[in-house]
Amino acid sequence: MGGFSALNTVDVIDVVLYRYNYYDNRIWTGVKNQMDFIQINDQSILVSPYYLKKYVEKTYPSELNRFKSIGSEFLHKDANSIYFINSILSNMSKLKWIKLTLDKTRRYSRLVIDPNGGEKRINFSYKILHATIKLYEIFDDEESLESITRVLTDLDLLEKGIPYQRNELSNITYRLDNWLNDASFEQEDDVEAVASLLDMLDPKLEGDNPEILLVTDY
């Protein structure tokens, strides 16, 4: 189970760009003029993470170099959409699609105040739409994989004999939490597997409640 990152389960995200933000509008216009994309509606397009990263690196090399030279303690003062998009593309290695949504609202702010320290920081808005959890990559021993697969099948989150199934994350966590509450001491191995899976879920994943493709290995 070592080395697992919830970010590496993410397949599709929705990134919000603001029309009246300088960099956001440049990115939106540049992508539509220079990249292949799938039009969803007049405010949203679907693009490839690979080509979006190449576009950002080619178009904004000086900005990316500047971010590398700024210490992390000062970055919150200079970060912009280029930095955040590049960070997302670098950290989410399994992304298949990025939905770009243009918000045409004039009144917006990415500046938020940390309620704990009172410091100002930049917040970037994106939502996780879809993720794939490959159980055999998380549970690297056969017994644990069999335990979690058995529980998920009993809860109708997987169908016996079919190694994959889609569910909303809230449905998965709800059923697993209820199962844990009713579990007995004799189910120690299954309890450990279920608890491990729940512990691995990132708060961002749970907050966005994406559709999850659960994949096991029968």
PDB file of C-alpha atoms in Angstrom:
ATOM      1  CA  MET A   1       0.000   0.000   0.000  1.00  0.00           C
ATOM      2  CA  GLY A   2       2.998   2.302   0.209  1.00  0.00           C
ATOM      3  CA  GLY A   3       3.336   5.233  -2.155  1.00  0.00           C
ATOM      4  CA  PHE A   4      -0.355   5.487  -3.002  1.00  0.00           C
ATOM      5  CA  SER A   5      -1.645   8.974  -3.742  1.00  0.00           C
ATOM      6  CA  ALA A   6      -5.329   9.795  -4.144  1.00  0.00           C
ATOM      7  CA  LEU A   7      -4.361  12.373  -6.778  1.00  0.00           C
ATOM      8  CA  ASN A   8      -3.205   9.533  -9.018  1.00  0.00           C
ATOM      9  CA  THR A   9      -6.743   8.151  -9.200  1.00  0.00           C
ATOM     10  CA  VAL A  10      -8.133  11.282 -10.862  1.00  0.00           C
ATOM     11  CA  ASP A  11      -9.160  10.955 -14.536  1.00  0.00           C
ATOM     12  CA  VAL A  12     -11.211  14.090 -15.268  1.00  0.00           C
ATOM     13  CA  ILE A  13     -11.344  17.517 -13.627  1.00  0.00           C
ATOM     14  CA  ASP A  14     -13.244  20.733 -14.311  1.00  0.00           C
ATOM     15  CA  VAL A  15     -11.049  23.861 -14.106  1.00  0.00           C
ATOM     16  CA  VAL A  16     -12.774  27.236 -13.757  1.00  0.00           C
ATOM     17  CA  LEU A  17     -11.238  30.174 -15.629  1.00  0.00           C
ATOM     18  CA  TYR A  18     -12.457  33.753 -15.270  1.00  0.00           C
ATOM     19  CA  ARG A  19     -13.039  35.831 -18.383  1.00  0.00           C
ATOM     20  CA  TYR A  20     -12.025  39.067 -16.663  1.00  0.00           C
ATOM     21  CA  ASN A  21      -8.784  37.675 -15.262  1.00  0.00           C
ATOM     22  CA  TYR A  22      -5.829  38.530 -17.533  1.00  0.00           C
ATOM     23  CA  TYR A  23      -4.083  35.155 -17.482  1.00  0.00           C
ATOM     24  CA  ASP A  24      -7.313  33.148 -17.446  1.00  0.00           C
ATOM     25  CA  ASN A  25      -8.601  34.864 -20.567  1.00  0.00           C
ATOM     26  CA  ARG A  26      -5.229  34.460 -22.305  1.00  0.00           C
ATOM     27  CA  ILE A  27      -5.208  30.737 -21.533  1.00  0.00           C
ATOM     28  CA  TRP A  28      -8.812  30.288 -22.694  1.00  0.00           C
ATOM     29  CA  THR A  29      -8.227  32.186 -25.950  1.00  0.00           C
ATOM     30  CA  GLY A  30      -4.874  30.539 -26.613  1.00  0.00           C
ATOM     31  CA  VAL A  31      -6.190  27.041 -26.055  1.00  0.00           C
ATOM     32  CA  LYS A  32      -9.157  27.593 -28.368  1.00  0.00           C
ATOM     33  CA  ASN A  33      -6.911  29.072 -31.077  1.00  0.00           C
ATOM     34  CA  GLN A  34      -3.953  26.692 -30.847  1.00  0.00           C
ATOM     35  CA  MET A  35      -5.204  23.346 -29.516  1.00  0.00           C
ATOM     36  CA  ASP A  36      -7.640  20.647 -30.522  1.00  0.00           C
ATOM     37  CA  PHE A  37     -10.602  20.538 -28.164  1.00  0.00           C
ATOM     38  CA  ILE A  38     -14.088  19.106 -27.799  1.00  0.00           C
ATOM     39  CA  GLN A  39     -16.809  21.736 -27.455  1.00  0.00           C
ATOM     40  CA  ILE A  40     -19.231  20.899 -24.638  1.00  0.00           C
ATOM     41  CA  ASN A  41     -21.213  24.154 -24.653  1.00  0.00           C
ATOM     42  CA  ASP A  42     -20.504  27.869 -25.116  1.00  0.00           C
ATOM     43  CA  GLN A  43     -18.720  28.027 -21.761  1.00  0.00           C
ATOM     44  CA  SER A  44     -16.953  24.658 -21.553  1.00  0.00           C
ATOM     45  CA  ILE A  45     -14.457  22.679 -23.627  1.00  0.00           C
ATOM     46  CA  LEU A  46     -12.635  19.380 -23.115  1.00  0.00           C
ATOM     47  CA  VAL A  47      -8.871  19.247 -23.697  1.00  0.00           C
ATOM     48  CA  SER A  48      -6.013  16.766 -23.432  1.00  0.00           C
ATOM     49  CA  PRO A  49      -3.778  17.212 -20.339  1.00  0.00           C
ATOM     50  CA  TYR A  50      -0.727  16.245 -22.389  1.00  0.00           C
ATOM     51  CA  TYR A  51      -1.247  18.943 -24.997  1.00  0.00           C
ATOM     52  CA  LEU A  52      -2.353  21.510 -22.429  1.00  0.00           C
ATOM     53  CA  LYS A  53       0.930  21.000 -20.555  1.00  0.00           C
ATOM     54  CA  LYS A  54       2.928  21.388 -23.772  1.00  0.00           C
ATOM     55  CA  TYR A  55       0.968  24.566 -24.568  1.00  0.00           C
ATOM     56  CA  VAL A  56       1.620  26.079 -21.121  1.00  0.00           C
ATOM     57  CA  GLU A  57       5.336  25.214 -21.224  1.00  0.00           C
ATOM     58  CA  LYS A  58       5.742  26.653 -24.725  1.00  0.00           C
ATOM     59  CA  THR A  59       3.697  29.808 -24.144  1.00  0.00           C
ATOM     60  CA  TYR A  60       4.726  30.765 -20.600  1.00  0.00           C
ATOM     61  CA  PRO A  61       8.352  29.645 -20.057  1.00  0.00           C
ATOM     62  CA  SER A  62       9.397  32.848 -18.251  1.00  0.00           C
ATOM     63  CA  GLU A  63       6.487  32.627 -15.797  1.00  0.00           C
ATOM     64  CA  LEU A  64       7.234  28.970 -15.033  1.00  0.00           C
ATOM     65  CA  ASN A  65      10.927  29.744 -14.481  1.00  0.00           C
ATOM     66  CA  ARG A  66       9.990  32.592 -12.146  1.00  0.00           C
ATOM     67  CA  PHE A  67       7.817  30.298 -10.045  1.00  0.00           C
ATOM     68  CA  LYS A  68      10.718  27.854  -9.712  1.00  0.00           C
ATOM     69  CA  SER A  69      12.944  30.616  -8.373  1.00  0.00           C
ATOM     70  CA  ILE A  70      10.450  31.935  -5.800  1.00  0.00           C
ATOM     71  CA  GLY A  71      10.555  30.428  -2.324  1.00  0.00           C
ATOM     72  CA  SER A  72       7.405  28.611  -1.219  1.00  0.00           C
ATOM     73  CA  GLU A  73       6.866  31.154   1.565  1.00  0.00           C
ATOM     74  CA  PHE A  74       6.428  33.928  -1.029  1.00  0.00           C
ATOM     75  CA  LEU A  75       4.686  31.972  -3.767  1.00  0.00           C
ATOM     76  CA  HIS A  76       1.163  32.775  -2.566  1.00  0.00           C
ATOM     77  CA  LYS A  77       1.746  36.421  -3.500  1.00  0.00           C
ATOM     78  CA  ASP A  78       2.683  35.701  -7.113  1.00  0.00           C
ATOM     79  CA  ALA A  79       0.834  32.522  -8.024  1.00  0.00           C
ATOM     80  CA  ASN A  80      -1.604  32.714 -10.920  1.00  0.00           C
ATOM     81  CA  SER A  81      -3.514  30.372 -13.216  1.00  0.00           C
ATOM     82  CA  ILE A  82      -0.360  29.330 -15.069  1.00  0.00           C
ATOM     83  CA  TYR A  83       1.244  28.129 -11.843  1.00  0.00           C
ATOM     84  CA  PHE A  84      -1.853  26.257 -10.678  1.00  0.00           C
ATOM     85  CA  ILE A  85      -2.551  24.577 -14.007  1.00  0.00           C
ATOM     86  CA  ASN A  86       1.078  23.515 -14.322  1.00  0.00           C
ATOM     87  CA  SER A  87       0.989  22.146 -10.761  1.00  0.00           C
ATOM     88  CA  ILE A  88      -2.185  20.161 -11.465  1.00  0.00           C
ATOM     89  CA  LEU A  89      -0.726  18.727 -14.662  1.00  0.00           C
ATOM     90  CA  SER A  90       2.493  17.779 -12.860  1.00  0.00           C
ATOM     91  CA  ASN A  91       0.832  16.186  -9.820  1.00  0.00           C
ATOM     92  CA  MET A  92      -2.101  14.346 -11.407  1.00  0.00           C
ATOM     93  CA  SER A  93      -0.263  11.823 -13.550  1.00  0.00           C
ATOM     94  CA  LYS A  94      -3.363   9.781 -14.518  1.00  0.00           C
ATOM     95  CA  LEU A  95      -5.462  12.644 -15.893  1.00  0.00           C
ATOM     96  CA  LYS A  96      -7.168  11.786 -19.183  1.00  0.00           C
ATOM     97  CA  TRP A  97      -9.235  14.909 -19.768  1.00  0.00           C
ATOM     98  CA  ILE A  98      -9.510  18.460 -18.448  1.00  0.00           C
ATOM     99  CA  LYS A  99     -12.753  20.339 -18.772  1.00  0.00           C
ATOM    100  CA  LEU A 100     -12.129  24.092 -18.987  1.00  0.00           C
ATOM    101  CA  THR A 101     -15.107  26.212 -17.954  1.00  0.00           C
ATOM    102  CA  LEU A 102     -15.133  29.967 -18.571  1.00  0.00           C
ATOM    103  CA  ASP A 103     -16.881  31.978 -15.870  1.00  0.00           C
ATOM    104  CA  LYS A 104     -18.025  35.321 -17.309  1.00  0.00           C
ATOM    105  CA  THR A 105     -18.774  36.887 -13.928  1.00  0.00           C
ATOM    106  CA  ARG A 106     -17.047  40.237 -13.427  1.00  0.00           C
ATOM    107  CA  ARG A 107     -16.992  39.940  -9.651  1.00  0.00           C
ATOM    108  CA  TYR A 108     -14.578  37.253  -8.573  1.00  0.00           C
ATOM    109  CA  SER A 109     -11.608  36.804  -6.291  1.00  0.00           C
ATOM    110  CA  ARG A 110      -9.088  34.028  -5.794  1.00  0.00           C
ATOM    111  CA  LEU A 111      -7.743  35.751  -2.713  1.00  0.00           C
ATOM    112  CA  VAL A 112      -8.880  34.054   0.495  1.00  0.00           C
ATOM    113  CA  ILE A 113      -7.927  34.546   4.137  1.00  0.00           C
ATOM    114  CA  ASP A 114      -6.702  31.545   6.092  1.00  0.00           C
ATOM    115  CA  PRO A 115      -9.089  31.233   9.076  1.00  0.00           C
ATOM    116  CA  ASN A 116      -6.327  29.702  11.197  1.00  0.00           C
ATOM    117  CA  GLY A 117      -3.534  32.213  10.668  1.00  0.00           C
ATOM    118  CA  GLY A 118      -5.294  35.135   9.043  1.00  0.00           C
ATOM    119  CA  GLU A 119      -2.814  35.108   6.143  1.00  0.00           C
ATOM    120  CA  LYS A 120      -3.922  35.850   2.609  1.00  0.00           C
ATOM    121  CA  ARG A 121      -3.425  33.181  -0.020  1.00  0.00           C
ATOM    122  CA  ILE A 122      -4.496  32.449  -3.575  1.00  0.00           C
ATOM    123  CA  ASN A 123      -7.144  29.777  -4.131  1.00  0.00           C
ATOM    124  CA  PHE A 124      -7.670  28.044  -7.484  1.00  0.00           C
ATOM    125  CA  SER A 125     -11.006  26.483  -8.316  1.00  0.00           C
ATOM    126  CA  TYR A 126     -11.274  23.047  -9.873  1.00  0.00           C
ATOM    127  CA  LYS A 127     -13.578  20.091  -9.355  1.00  0.00           C
ATOM    128  CA  ILE A 128     -12.787  16.386  -9.670  1.00  0.00           C
ATOM    129  CA  LEU A 129     -15.394  14.825 -11.968  1.00  0.00           C
ATOM    130  CA  HIS A 130     -14.147  11.268 -12.325  1.00  0.00           C
ATOM    131  CA  ALA A 131     -11.548   8.980 -10.755  1.00  0.00           C
ATOM    132  CA  THR A 132     -10.463   5.366 -11.160  1.00  0.00           C
ATOM    133  CA  ILE A 133      -9.492   3.358  -8.075  1.00  0.00           C
ATOM    134  CA  LYS A 134      -7.560   0.249  -9.095  1.00  0.00           C
ATOM    135  CA  LEU A 135      -7.753  -1.858  -5.969  1.00  0.00           C
ATOM    136  CA  TYR A 136      -4.942  -4.182  -7.061  1.00  0.00           C
ATOM    137  CA  GLU A 137      -2.562  -1.186  -7.145  1.00  0.00           C
ATOM    138  CA  ILE A 138      -3.511  -0.169  -3.597  1.00  0.00           C
ATOM    139  CA  PHE A 139      -3.698  -3.584  -1.948  1.00  0.00           C
ATOM    140  CA  ASP A 140      -0.449  -5.247  -2.948  1.00  0.00           C
ATOM    141  CA  ASP A 141      -1.051  -8.520  -1.108  1.00  0.00           C
ATOM    142  CA  GLU A 142      -3.595 -11.070  -2.306  1.00  0.00           C
ATOM    143  CA  GLU A 143      -5.399 -11.500   1.021  1.00  0.00           C
ATOM    144  CA  SER A 144      -6.150  -7.789   1.420  1.00  0.00           C
ATOM    145  CA  LEU A 145      -7.328  -7.541  -2.189  1.00  0.00           C
ATOM    146  CA  GLU A 146      -9.626 -10.517  -1.668  1.00  0.00           C
ATOM    147  CA  SER A 147     -10.986  -8.949   1.550  1.00  0.00           C
ATOM    148  CA  ILE A 148     -11.831  -5.562   0.038  1.00  0.00           C
ATOM    149  CA  THR A 149     -13.252  -7.168  -3.123  1.00  0.00           C
ATOM    150  CA  ARG A 150     -15.474  -9.465  -1.053  1.00  0.00           C
ATOM    151  CA  VAL A 151     -16.865  -6.581   1.000  1.00  0.00           C
ATOM    152  CA  LEU A 152     -17.467  -4.381  -2.044  1.00  0.00           C
ATOM    153  CA  THR A 153     -19.256  -7.263  -3.779  1.00  0.00           C
ATOM    154  CA  ASP A 154     -21.435  -7.944  -0.737  1.00  0.00           C
ATOM    155  CA  LEU A 155     -22.403  -4.253  -0.706  1.00  0.00           C
ATOM    156  CA  ASP A 156     -23.282  -4.298  -4.447  1.00  0.00           C
ATOM    157  CA  LEU A 157     -20.473  -1.845  -5.156  1.00  0.00           C
ATOM    158  CA  LEU A 158     -18.950  -4.531  -7.382  1.00  0.00           C
ATOM    159  CA  GLU A 159     -20.734  -7.341  -9.225  1.00  0.00           C
ATOM    160  CA  LYS A 160     -19.352 -10.825  -8.744  1.00  0.00           C
ATOM    161  CA  GLY A 161     -17.334 -11.908 -11.768  1.00  0.00           C
ATOM    162  CA  ILE A 162     -17.190  -8.385 -13.257  1.00  0.00           C
ATOM    163  CA  PRO A 163     -13.972  -6.571 -12.297  1.00  0.00           C
ATOM    164  CA  TYR A 164     -15.247  -2.989 -12.520  1.00  0.00           C
ATOM    165  CA  GLN A 165     -18.240  -0.839 -11.613  1.00  0.00           C
ATOM    166  CA  ARG A 166     -19.056   2.880 -11.387  1.00  0.00           C
ATOM    167  CA  ASN A 167     -20.495   4.544  -8.290  1.00  0.00           C
ATOM    168  CA  GLU A 168     -20.626   8.005  -6.817  1.00  0.00           C
ATOM    169  CA  LEU A 169     -18.005   8.343  -4.098  1.00  0.00           C
ATOM    170  CA  SER A 170     -20.612   9.347  -1.514  1.00  0.00           C
ATOM    171  CA  ASN A 171     -22.430   6.045  -2.133  1.00  0.00           C
ATOM    172  CA  ILE A 172     -19.198   4.092  -1.673  1.00  0.00           C
ATOM    173  CA  THR A 173     -18.211   5.835   1.564  1.00  0.00           C
ATOM    174  CA  TYR A 174     -21.754   5.674   2.963  1.00  0.00           C
ATOM    175  CA  ARG A 175     -22.018   1.912   2.475  1.00  0.00           C
ATOM    176  CA  LEU A 176     -18.490   1.219   3.733  1.00  0.00           C
ATOM    177  CA  ASP A 177     -18.985   3.391   6.837  1.00  0.00           C
ATOM    178  CA  ASN A 178     -22.222   1.553   7.650  1.00  0.00           C
ATOM    179  CA  TRP A 179     -20.519  -1.791   7.084  1.00  0.00           C
ATOM    180  CA  LEU A 180     -17.734  -0.837   9.518  1.00  0.00           C
ATOM    181  CA  ASN A 181     -20.274   0.123  12.175  1.00  0.00           C
ATOM    182  CA  ASP A 182     -21.929  -3.306  11.925  1.00  0.00           C
ATOM    183  CA  ALA A 183     -18.756  -5.399  11.516  1.00  0.00           C
ATOM    184  CA  SER A 184     -17.848  -8.037  14.111  1.00  0.00           C
ATOM    185  CA  PHE A 185     -14.502  -8.955  15.674  1.00  0.00           C
ATOM    186  CA  GLU A 186     -14.395 -12.084  13.524  1.00  0.00           C
ATOM    187  CA  GLN A 187     -14.097  -9.877  10.412  1.00  0.00           C
ATOM    188  CA  GLU A 188     -10.774  -8.347  11.460  1.00  0.00           C
ATOM    189  CA  ASP A 189      -9.044  -8.736   8.074  1.00  0.00           C
ATOM    190  CA  ASP A 190     -12.015  -7.273   6.190  1.00  0.00           C
ATOM    191  CA  VAL A 191     -12.286  -4.398   8.671  1.00  0.00           C
ATOM    192  CA  GLU A 192      -8.623  -3.547   8.192  1.00  0.00           C
ATOM    193  CA  ALA A 193      -8.995  -3.532   4.406  1.00  0.00           C
ATOM    194  CA  VAL A 194     -12.115  -1.331   4.473  1.00  0.00           C
ATOM    195  CA  ALA A 195     -10.568   1.091   6.967  1.00  0.00           C
ATOM    196  CA  SER A 196      -7.428   1.320   4.824  1.00  0.00           C
ATOM    197  CA  LEU A 197      -9.448   2.170   1.721  1.00  0.00           C
ATOM    198  CA  LEU A 198     -11.436   4.878   3.526  1.00  0.00           C
ATOM    199  CA  ASP A 199      -8.263   6.362   5.018  1.00  0.00           C
ATOM    200  CA  MET A 200      -6.724   6.673   1.569  1.00  0.00           C
ATOM    201  CA  LEU A 201      -9.514   8.895   0.246  1.00  0.00           C
ATOM    202  CA  ASP A 202      -8.417  12.489  -0.099  1.00  0.00           C
ATOM    203  CA  PRO A 203     -10.665  15.210   1.458  1.00  0.00           C
ATOM    204  CA  LYS A 204     -10.756  16.896  -1.961  1.00  0.00           C
ATOM    205  CA  LEU A 205     -12.142  13.698  -3.488  1.00  0.00           C
ATOM    206  CA  GLU A 206     -14.803  13.401  -0.810  1.00  0.00           C
ATOM    207  CA  GLY A 207     -15.745  17.072  -1.086  1.00  0.00           C
ATOM    208  CA  ASP A 208     -16.186  16.941  -4.866  1.00  0.00           C
ATOM    209  CA  ASN A 209     -18.005  13.564  -4.783  1.00  0.00           C
ATOM    210  CA  PRO A 210     -16.866  12.386  -8.259  1.00  0.00           C
ATOM    211  CA  GLU A 211     -18.006   9.289 -10.093  1.00  0.00           C
ATOM    212  CA  ILE A 212     -15.612   6.467  -9.169  1.00  0.00           C
ATOM    213  CA  LEU A 213     -14.690   3.503 -11.310  1.00  0.00           C
ATOM    214  CA  LEU A 214     -13.742   0.696  -8.915  1.00  0.00           C
ATOM    215  CA  VAL A 215     -11.496  -1.909 -10.547  1.00  0.00           C
ATOM    216  CA  THR A 216     -10.435  -5.209  -8.985  1.00  0.00           C
ATOM    217  CA  ASP A 217      -8.640  -8.318 -10.194  1.00  0.00           C
ATOM    218  CA  TYR A 218     -10.721 -11.511 -10.092  1.00  0.00           C
TER     219      TYR A 218
END
